[in-house]
CSV table of C-alpha atoms and ligand atoms in Angstrom, one decimal:
chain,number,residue,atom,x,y,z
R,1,UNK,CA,6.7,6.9,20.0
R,2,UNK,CA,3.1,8.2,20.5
R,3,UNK,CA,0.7,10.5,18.3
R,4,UNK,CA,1.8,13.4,20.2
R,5,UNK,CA,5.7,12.7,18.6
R,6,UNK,CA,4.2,14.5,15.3
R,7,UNK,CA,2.5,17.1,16.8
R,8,UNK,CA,4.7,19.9,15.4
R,9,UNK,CA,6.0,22.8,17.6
R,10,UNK,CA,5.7,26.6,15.8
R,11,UNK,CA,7.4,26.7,12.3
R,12,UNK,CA,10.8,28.9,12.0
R,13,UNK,CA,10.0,29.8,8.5
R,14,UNK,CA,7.5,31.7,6.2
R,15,UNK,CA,6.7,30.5,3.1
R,16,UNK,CA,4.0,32.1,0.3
R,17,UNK,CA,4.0,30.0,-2.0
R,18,UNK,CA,5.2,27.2,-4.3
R,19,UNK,CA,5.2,23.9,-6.0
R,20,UNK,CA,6.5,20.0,-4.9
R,21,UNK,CA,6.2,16.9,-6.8
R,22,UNK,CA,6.6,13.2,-5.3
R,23,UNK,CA,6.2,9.8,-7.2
R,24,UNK,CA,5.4,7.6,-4.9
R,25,UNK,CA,4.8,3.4,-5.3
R,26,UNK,CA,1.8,1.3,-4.7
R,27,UNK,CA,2.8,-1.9,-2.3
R,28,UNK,CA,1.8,-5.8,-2.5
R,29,UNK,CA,1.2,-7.1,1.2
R,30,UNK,CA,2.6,-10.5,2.0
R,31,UNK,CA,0.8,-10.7,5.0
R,32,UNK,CA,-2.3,-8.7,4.9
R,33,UNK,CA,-3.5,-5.6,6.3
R,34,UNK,CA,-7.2,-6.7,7.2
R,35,UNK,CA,-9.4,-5.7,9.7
R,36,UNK,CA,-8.9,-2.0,12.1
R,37,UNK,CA,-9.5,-0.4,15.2
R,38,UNK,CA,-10.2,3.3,15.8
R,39,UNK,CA,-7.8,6.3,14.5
R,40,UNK,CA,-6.5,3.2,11.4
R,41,UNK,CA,-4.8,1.4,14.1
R,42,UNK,CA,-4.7,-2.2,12.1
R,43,UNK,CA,-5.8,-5.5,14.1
R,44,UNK,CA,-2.3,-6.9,13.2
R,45,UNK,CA,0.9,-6.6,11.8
R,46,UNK,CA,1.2,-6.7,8.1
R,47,UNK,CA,4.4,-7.0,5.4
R,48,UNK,CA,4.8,-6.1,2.3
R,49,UNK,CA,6.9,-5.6,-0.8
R,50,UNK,CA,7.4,-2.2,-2.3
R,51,UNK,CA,6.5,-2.2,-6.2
R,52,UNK,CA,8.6,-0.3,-8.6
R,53,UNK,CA,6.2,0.1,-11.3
R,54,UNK,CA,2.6,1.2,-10.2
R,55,UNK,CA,3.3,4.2,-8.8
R,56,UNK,CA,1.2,7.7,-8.4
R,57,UNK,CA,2.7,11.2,-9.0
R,58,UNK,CA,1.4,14.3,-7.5
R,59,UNK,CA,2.2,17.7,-7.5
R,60,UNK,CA,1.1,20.0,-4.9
R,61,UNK,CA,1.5,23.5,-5.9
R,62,UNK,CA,0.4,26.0,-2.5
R,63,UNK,CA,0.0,29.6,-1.8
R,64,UNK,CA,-0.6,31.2,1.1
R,65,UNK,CA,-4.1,32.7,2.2
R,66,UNK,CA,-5.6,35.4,4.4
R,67,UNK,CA,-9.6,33.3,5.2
R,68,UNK,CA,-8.5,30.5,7.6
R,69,UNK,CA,-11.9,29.3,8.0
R,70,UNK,CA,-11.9,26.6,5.7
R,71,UNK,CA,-9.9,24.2,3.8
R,72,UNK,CA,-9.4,25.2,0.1
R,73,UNK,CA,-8.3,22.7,-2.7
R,74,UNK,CA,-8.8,21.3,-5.6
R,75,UNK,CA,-7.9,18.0,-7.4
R,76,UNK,CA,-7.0,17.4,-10.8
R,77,UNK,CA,-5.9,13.6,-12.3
R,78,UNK,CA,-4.1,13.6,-15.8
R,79,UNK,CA,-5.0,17.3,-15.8
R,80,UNK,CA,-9.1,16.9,-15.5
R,81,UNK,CA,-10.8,18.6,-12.4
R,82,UNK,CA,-12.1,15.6,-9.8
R,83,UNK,CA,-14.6,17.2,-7.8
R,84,UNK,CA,-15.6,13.5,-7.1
R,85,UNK,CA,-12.1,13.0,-4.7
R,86,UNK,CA,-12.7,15.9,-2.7
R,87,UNK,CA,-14.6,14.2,0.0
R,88,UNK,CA,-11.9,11.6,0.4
R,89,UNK,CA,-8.8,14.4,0.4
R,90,UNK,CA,-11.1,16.6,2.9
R,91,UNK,CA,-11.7,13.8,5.3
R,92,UNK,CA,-7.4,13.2,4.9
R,93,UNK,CA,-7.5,16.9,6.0
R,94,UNK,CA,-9.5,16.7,9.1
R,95,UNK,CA,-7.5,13.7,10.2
R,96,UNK,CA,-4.1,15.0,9.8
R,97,UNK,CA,-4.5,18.6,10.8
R,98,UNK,CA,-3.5,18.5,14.3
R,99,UNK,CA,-0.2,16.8,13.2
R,100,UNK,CA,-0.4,20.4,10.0
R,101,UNK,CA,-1.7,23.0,11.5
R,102,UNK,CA,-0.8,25.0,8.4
R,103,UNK,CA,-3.7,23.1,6.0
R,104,UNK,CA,-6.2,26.2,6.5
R,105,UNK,CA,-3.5,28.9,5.6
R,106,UNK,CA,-2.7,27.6,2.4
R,107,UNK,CA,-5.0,26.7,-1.0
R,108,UNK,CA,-3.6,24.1,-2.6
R,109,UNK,CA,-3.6,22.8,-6.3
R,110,UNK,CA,-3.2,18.9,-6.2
R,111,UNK,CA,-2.1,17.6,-9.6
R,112,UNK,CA,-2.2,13.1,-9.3
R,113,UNK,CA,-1.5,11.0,-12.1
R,114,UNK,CA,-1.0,7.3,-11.9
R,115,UNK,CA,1.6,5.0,-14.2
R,116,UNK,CA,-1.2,2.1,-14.2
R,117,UNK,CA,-4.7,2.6,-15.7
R,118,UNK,CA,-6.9,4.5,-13.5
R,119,UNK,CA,-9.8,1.9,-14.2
R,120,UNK,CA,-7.1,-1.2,-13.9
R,121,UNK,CA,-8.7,-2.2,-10.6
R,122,UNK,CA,-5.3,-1.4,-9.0
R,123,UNK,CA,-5.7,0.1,-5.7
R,124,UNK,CA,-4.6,3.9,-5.9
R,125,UNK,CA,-5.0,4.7,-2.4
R,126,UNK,CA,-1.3,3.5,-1.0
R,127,UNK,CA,0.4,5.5,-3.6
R,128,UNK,CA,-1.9,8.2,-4.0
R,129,UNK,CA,-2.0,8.8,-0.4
R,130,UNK,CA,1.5,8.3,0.5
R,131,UNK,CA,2.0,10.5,-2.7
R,132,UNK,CA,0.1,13.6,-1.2
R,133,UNK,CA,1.5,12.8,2.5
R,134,UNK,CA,5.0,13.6,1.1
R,135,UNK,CA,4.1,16.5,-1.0
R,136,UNK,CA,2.6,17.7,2.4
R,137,UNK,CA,5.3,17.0,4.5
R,138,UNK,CA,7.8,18.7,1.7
R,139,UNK,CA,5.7,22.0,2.7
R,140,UNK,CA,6.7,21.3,6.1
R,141,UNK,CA,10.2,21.2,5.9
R,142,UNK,CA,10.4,24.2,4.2
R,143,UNK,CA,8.2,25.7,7.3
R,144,UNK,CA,10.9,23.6,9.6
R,145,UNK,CA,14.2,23.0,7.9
R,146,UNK,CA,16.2,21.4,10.5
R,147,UNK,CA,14.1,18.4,9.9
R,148,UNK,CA,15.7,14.8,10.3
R,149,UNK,CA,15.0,12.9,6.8
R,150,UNK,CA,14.4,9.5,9.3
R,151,UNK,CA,12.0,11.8,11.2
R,152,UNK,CA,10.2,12.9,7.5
R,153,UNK,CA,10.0,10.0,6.3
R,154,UNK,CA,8.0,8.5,10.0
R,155,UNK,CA,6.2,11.0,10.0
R,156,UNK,CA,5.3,11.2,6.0
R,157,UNK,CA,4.3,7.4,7.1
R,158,UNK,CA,2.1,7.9,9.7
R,159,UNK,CA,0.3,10.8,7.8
R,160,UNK,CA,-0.2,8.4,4.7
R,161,UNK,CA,-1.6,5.7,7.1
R,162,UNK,CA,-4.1,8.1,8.4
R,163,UNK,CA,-5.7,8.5,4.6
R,164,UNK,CA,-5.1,5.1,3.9
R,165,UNK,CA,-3.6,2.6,6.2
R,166,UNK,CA,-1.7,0.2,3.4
R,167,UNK,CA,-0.1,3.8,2.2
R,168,UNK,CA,2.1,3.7,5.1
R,169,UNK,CA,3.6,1.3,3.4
R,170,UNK,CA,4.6,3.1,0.4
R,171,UNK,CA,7.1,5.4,1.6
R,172,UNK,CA,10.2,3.6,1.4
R,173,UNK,CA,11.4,0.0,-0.2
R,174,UNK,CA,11.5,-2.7,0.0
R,175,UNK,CA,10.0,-4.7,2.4
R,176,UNK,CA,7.9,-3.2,5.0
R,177,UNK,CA,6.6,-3.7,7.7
R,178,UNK,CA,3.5,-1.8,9.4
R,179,UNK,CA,1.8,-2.9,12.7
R,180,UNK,CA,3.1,-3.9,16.3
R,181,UNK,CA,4.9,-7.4,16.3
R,182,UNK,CA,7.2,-8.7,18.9
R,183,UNK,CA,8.9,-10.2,16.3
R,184,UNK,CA,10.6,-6.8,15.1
R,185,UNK,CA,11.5,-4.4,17.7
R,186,UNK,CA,11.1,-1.5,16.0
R,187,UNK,CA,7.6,-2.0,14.5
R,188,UNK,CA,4.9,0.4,15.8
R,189,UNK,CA,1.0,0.7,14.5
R,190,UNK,CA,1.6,4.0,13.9
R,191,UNK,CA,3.5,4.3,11.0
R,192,UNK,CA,5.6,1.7,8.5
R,193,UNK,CA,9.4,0.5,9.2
R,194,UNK,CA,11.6,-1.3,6.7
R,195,UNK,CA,12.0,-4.6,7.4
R,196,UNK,CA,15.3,-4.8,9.8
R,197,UNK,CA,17.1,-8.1,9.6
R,198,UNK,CA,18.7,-9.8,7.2
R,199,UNK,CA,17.2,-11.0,3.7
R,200,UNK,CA,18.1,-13.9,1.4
R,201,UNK,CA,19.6,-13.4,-2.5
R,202,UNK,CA,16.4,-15.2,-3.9
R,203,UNK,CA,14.3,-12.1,-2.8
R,204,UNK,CA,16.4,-9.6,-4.8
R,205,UNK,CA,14.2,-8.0,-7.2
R,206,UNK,CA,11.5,-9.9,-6.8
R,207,UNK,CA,9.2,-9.9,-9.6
R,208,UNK,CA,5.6,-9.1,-9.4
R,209,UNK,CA,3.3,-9.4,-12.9
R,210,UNK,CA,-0.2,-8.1,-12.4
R,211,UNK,CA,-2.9,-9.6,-13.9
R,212,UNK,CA,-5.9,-7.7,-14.5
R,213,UNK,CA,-8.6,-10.1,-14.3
R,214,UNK,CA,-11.6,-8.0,-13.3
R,215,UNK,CA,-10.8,-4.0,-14.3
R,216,UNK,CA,-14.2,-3.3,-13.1
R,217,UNK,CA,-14.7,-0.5,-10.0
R,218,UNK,CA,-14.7,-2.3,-6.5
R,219,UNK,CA,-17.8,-4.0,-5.3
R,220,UNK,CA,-16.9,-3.4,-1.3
R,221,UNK,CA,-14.7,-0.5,-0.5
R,222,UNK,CA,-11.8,-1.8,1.8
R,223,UNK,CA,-13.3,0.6,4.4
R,224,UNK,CA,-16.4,-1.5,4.4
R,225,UNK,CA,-14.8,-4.9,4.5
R,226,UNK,CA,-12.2,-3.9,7.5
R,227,UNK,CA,-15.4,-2.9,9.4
R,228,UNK,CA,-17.3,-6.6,8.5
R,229,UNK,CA,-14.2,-7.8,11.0
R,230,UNK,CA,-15.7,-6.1,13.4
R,231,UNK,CA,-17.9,-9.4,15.3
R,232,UNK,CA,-16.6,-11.5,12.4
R,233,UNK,CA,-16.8,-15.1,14.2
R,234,UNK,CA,-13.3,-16.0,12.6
R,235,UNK,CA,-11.7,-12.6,13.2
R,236,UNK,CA,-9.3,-13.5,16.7
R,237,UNK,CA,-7.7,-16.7,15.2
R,238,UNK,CA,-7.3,-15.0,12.0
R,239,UNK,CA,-5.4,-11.8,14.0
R,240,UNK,CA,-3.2,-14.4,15.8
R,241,UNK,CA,-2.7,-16.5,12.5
R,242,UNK,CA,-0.7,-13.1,11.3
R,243,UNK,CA,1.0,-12.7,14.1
R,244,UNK,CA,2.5,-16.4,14.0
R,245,UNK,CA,3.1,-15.6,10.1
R,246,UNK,CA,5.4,-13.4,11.1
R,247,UNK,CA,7.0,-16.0,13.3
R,248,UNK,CA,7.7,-18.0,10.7
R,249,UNK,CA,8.3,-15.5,8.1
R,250,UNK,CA,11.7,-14.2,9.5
R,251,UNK,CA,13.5,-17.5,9.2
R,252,UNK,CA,11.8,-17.9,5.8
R,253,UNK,CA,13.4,-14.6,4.6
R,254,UNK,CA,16.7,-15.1,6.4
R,255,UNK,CA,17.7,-18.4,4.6
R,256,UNK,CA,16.0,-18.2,1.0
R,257,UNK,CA,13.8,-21.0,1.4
R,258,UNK,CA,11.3,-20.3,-1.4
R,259,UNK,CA,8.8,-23.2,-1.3
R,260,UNK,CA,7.8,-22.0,2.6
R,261,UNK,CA,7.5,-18.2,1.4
R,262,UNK,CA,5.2,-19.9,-1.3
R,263,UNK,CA,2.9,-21.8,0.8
R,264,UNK,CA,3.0,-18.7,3.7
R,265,UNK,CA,1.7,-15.8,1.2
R,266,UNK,CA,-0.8,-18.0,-0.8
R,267,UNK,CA,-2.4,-19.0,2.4
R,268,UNK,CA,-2.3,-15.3,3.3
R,269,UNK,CA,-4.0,-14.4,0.2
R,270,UNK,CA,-6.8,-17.3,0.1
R,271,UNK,CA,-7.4,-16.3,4.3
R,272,UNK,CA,-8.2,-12.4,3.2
R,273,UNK,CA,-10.6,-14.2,1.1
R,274,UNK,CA,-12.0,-16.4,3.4
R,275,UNK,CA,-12.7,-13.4,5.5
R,276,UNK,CA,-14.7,-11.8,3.1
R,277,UNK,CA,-16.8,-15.0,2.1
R,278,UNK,CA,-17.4,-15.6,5.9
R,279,UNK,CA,-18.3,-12.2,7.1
R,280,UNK,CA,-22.0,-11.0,7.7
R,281,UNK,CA,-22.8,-9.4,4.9
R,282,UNK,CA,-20.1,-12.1,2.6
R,283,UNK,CA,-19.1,-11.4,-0.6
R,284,UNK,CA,-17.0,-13.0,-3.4
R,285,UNK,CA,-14.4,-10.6,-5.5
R,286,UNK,CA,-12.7,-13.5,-6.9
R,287,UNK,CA,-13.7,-14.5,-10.4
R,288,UNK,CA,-14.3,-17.4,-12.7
R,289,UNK,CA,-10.9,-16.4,-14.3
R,290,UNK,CA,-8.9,-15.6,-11.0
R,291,UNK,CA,-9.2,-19.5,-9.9
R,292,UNK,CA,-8.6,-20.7,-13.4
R,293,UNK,CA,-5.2,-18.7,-13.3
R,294,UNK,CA,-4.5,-20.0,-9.4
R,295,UNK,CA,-5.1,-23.8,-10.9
R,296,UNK,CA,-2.5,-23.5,-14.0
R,297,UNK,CA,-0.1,-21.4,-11.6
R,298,UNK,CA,-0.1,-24.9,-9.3
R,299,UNK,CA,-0.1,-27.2,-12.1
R,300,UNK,CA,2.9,-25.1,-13.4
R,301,UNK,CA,4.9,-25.2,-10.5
R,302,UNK,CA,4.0,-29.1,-10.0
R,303,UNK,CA,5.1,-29.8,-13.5
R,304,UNK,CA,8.5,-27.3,-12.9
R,305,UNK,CA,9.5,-27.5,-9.8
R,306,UNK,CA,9.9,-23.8,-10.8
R,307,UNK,CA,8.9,-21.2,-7.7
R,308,UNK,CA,5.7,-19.6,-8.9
R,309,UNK,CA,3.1,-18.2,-6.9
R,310,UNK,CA,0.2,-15.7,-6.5
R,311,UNK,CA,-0.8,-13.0,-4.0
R,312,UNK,CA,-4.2,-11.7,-3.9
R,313,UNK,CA,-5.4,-8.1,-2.6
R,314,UNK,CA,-9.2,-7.2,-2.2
R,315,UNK,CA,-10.1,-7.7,-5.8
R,316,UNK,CA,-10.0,-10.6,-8.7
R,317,UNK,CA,-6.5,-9.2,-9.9
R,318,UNK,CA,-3.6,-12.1,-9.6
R,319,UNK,CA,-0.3,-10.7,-8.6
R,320,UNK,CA,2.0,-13.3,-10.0
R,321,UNK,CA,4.9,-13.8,-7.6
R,322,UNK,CA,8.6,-15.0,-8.6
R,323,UNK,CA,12.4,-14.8,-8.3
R,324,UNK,CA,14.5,-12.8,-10.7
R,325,UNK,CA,16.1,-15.9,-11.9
R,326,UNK,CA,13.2,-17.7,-13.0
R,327,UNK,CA,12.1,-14.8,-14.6
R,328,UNK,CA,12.5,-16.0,-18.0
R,329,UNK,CA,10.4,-19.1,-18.3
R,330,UNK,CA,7.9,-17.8,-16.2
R,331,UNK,CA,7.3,-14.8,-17.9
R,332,UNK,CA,6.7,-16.9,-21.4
R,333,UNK,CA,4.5,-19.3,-20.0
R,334,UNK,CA,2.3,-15.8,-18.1
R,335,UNK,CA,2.1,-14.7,-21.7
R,336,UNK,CA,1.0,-17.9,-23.2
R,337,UNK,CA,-0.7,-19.6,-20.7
R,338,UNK,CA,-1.9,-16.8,-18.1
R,339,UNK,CA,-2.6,-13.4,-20.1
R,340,UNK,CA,-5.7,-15.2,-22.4
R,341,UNK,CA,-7.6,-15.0,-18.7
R,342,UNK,CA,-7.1,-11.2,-18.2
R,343,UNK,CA,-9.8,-8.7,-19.0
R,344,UNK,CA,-8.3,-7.5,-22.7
R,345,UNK,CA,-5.2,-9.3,-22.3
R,346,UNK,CA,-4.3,-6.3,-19.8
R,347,UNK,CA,-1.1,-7.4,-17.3
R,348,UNK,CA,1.8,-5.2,-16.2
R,349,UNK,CA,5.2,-6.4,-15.0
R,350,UNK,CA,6.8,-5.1,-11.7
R,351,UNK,CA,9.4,-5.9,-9.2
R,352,UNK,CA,10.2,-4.8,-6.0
R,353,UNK,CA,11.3,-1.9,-6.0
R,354,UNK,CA,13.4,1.1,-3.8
R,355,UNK,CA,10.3,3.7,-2.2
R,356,UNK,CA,9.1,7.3,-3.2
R,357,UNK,CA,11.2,9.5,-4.9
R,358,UNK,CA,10.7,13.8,-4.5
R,359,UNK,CA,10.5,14.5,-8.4
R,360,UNK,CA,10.5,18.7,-7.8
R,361,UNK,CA,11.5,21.2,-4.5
E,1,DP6,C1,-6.5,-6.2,1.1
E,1,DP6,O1,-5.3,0.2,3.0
E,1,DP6,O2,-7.1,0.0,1.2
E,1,DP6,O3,-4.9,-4.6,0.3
E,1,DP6,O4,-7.1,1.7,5.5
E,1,DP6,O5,-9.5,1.4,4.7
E,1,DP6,O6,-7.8,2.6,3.3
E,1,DP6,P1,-8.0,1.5,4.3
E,1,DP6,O7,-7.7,0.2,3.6
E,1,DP6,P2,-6.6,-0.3,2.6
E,1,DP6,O8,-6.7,-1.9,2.8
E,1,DP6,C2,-5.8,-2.7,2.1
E,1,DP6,C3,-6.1,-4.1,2.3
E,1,DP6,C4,-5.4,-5.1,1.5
E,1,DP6,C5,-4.3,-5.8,2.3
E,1,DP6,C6,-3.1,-5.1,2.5
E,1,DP6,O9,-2.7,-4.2,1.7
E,1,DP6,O10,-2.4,-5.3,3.5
């Protein structure tokens, strides 16, 4: 598979007009995403877990115009204008539009509303971009029915990595993979693939409870800190480290054996960290209360023996990592133990969850 796979030939159809809503997931990376190349080709292979939960929904409604000089849109979240996304969606536009010719002929009303508060310091890019990637690749296929739903939903990938590269990773469930590794054939830098071979019980329905420590805008936009891997004096080992995570992660998923997983992802986490306190400019996003919950997390599981753990992405935001059949316990002692260090007590519970789902033709 190259680029040129998704350059489309001439559409069979004509269509004026019309209206297509996905919901589409946000995604929790077990091995991170950090540090790209040219065109969002990532540095190295990355995993993660579907949510079920956080998700984006976005309605594109289109009709066809006659001026094909210029792109014409605009954006709307929980049904207020957003002139302040434009640059981000027009930039999406120019990227893609050699793989959708059609973007000029059509003005489009995007409609994007997210099931976790806007200002919750969740990312919204994976499942607002993968959101809008589908709702555009749903305008395709009624330009080219005869389309393949493996083919859409590669494709609907590879567009969503172009506005965002962890929202190739949001397409399906419920463990994906993005980025080349000769540890799964089929992966590609392209575009995301679900994890292949075979998973263990214990990883069923994972559950994921987000704690909002820091709701706060972002201090470095993930753009920014990909770039400070650029010269970072760290950055080769840290590539290879992924790639030998990945080594060790297959035989980890295959047989179930939690306390491995535990120590792999939380040493993923505290490494995309590490990289942003030891690039040039450094920076800190963890806070006060994000290490306070990471101590009482270990001193929990010492205590237990129960499998509790934490995942990190660029932010101060603990995702709190456990099996379904712990669930119990460890949700009571989140709420009385964990929640008091979130900004206005603010968590949400997920699990892994199934992909995006095409709410309207
Ligand atoms: C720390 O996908 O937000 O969450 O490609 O610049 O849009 P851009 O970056 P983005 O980076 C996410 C980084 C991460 C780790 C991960 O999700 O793998």
């Amino acid at each position: 598979m190259t680029e040129q796979n998704f350059i489309p030939k001439a559409y069979s159809n004509t269509i004026e007009s019309g209206k297509v809503t996905w919901e589409s997931p946000s995604n929790i990376a077990l091995i991170k995403y950090w540090g790209k190349k040219k065109d969002q080709i990532p540095e190295n292979p990355s995993i993660s877990f579907t949510l079920n939960n956080c998700k984006t929904i976005t309605s594109l409604t289109f009709s066809k115009k006659e001026n094909t000089t210029n792109f014409e849109f605009e954006v709307y979240l929980d049904g207020e204008k957003k002139d302040d996304f434009k640059p981000k969606i027009e930039t999406f536009f120019n990227r893609v539009e050699v793989y959708l010719p059609f973007l000029r002929n059509y003005k489009f009303k995007i409609e994007t509303k997210n099931t976790f508060p806007h200002s919750s310091g969740i990312a919204s890019s994976a499942s607002g971009m993968s959101a809008l990637a589908l709702c555009l690749m749903s305008l395709k296929r009624q330009l080219n029915p005869d389309m393949p739903d493996a083919y859409f939903n590669q494709k609907a990938s590879f567009l969503a990595r172009l506005g965002s590269g962890s929202a190739c990773r949001s397409i399906e469930g419920d463990l994906i993979v993005w980025g080349r590794t000769g540890v799964i054939e089929e992966s590609t830098d392209l575009f995301g693939v679900k994890y292949p071979y075979k998973v263990h019980e214990n990883f069923k329905e994972y559950q994921d409870t987000i704690l909002l420590v820091d709701k706060g805008e972002k201090q470095v936009s993930s753009t920014v800190g990909h770039n400070l891997m650029h010269n970072h004096p760290y950055a080769k080992n840290r590539f290879q480290q992924a790639h030998d995570n990945f080594k060790a992660l297959k035989p980890i998923l295959e047989s179930g054996n939690l306390e491995a997983f535990i120590q792999l992802i939380e040493s993923e986490a505290l490494t995309l960290h590490a990289m942003m306190m030891t690039s040039m400019p450094y920076f800190i996003l963890m806070k006060p209360n994000t290490l306070e919950i990471i101590n009482k997390i270990w001193k929990f599981r010492q205590e237990t023996g129960l499998h509790i753990s934490f995942t990190l992405d660029a932010g101060a935001n603990v995702h709190v990592l456990y099996p379904k059949n712990e669930a119990s316990v460890i949700l009571e002692f989140i709420k009385n133990e964990l929640v008091a260090y979130c900004q206005n007590g603010h968590y949400i519970c997920d699990q892994i969850g199934m992909g995006a789902k095409q709410l309207t033709m």
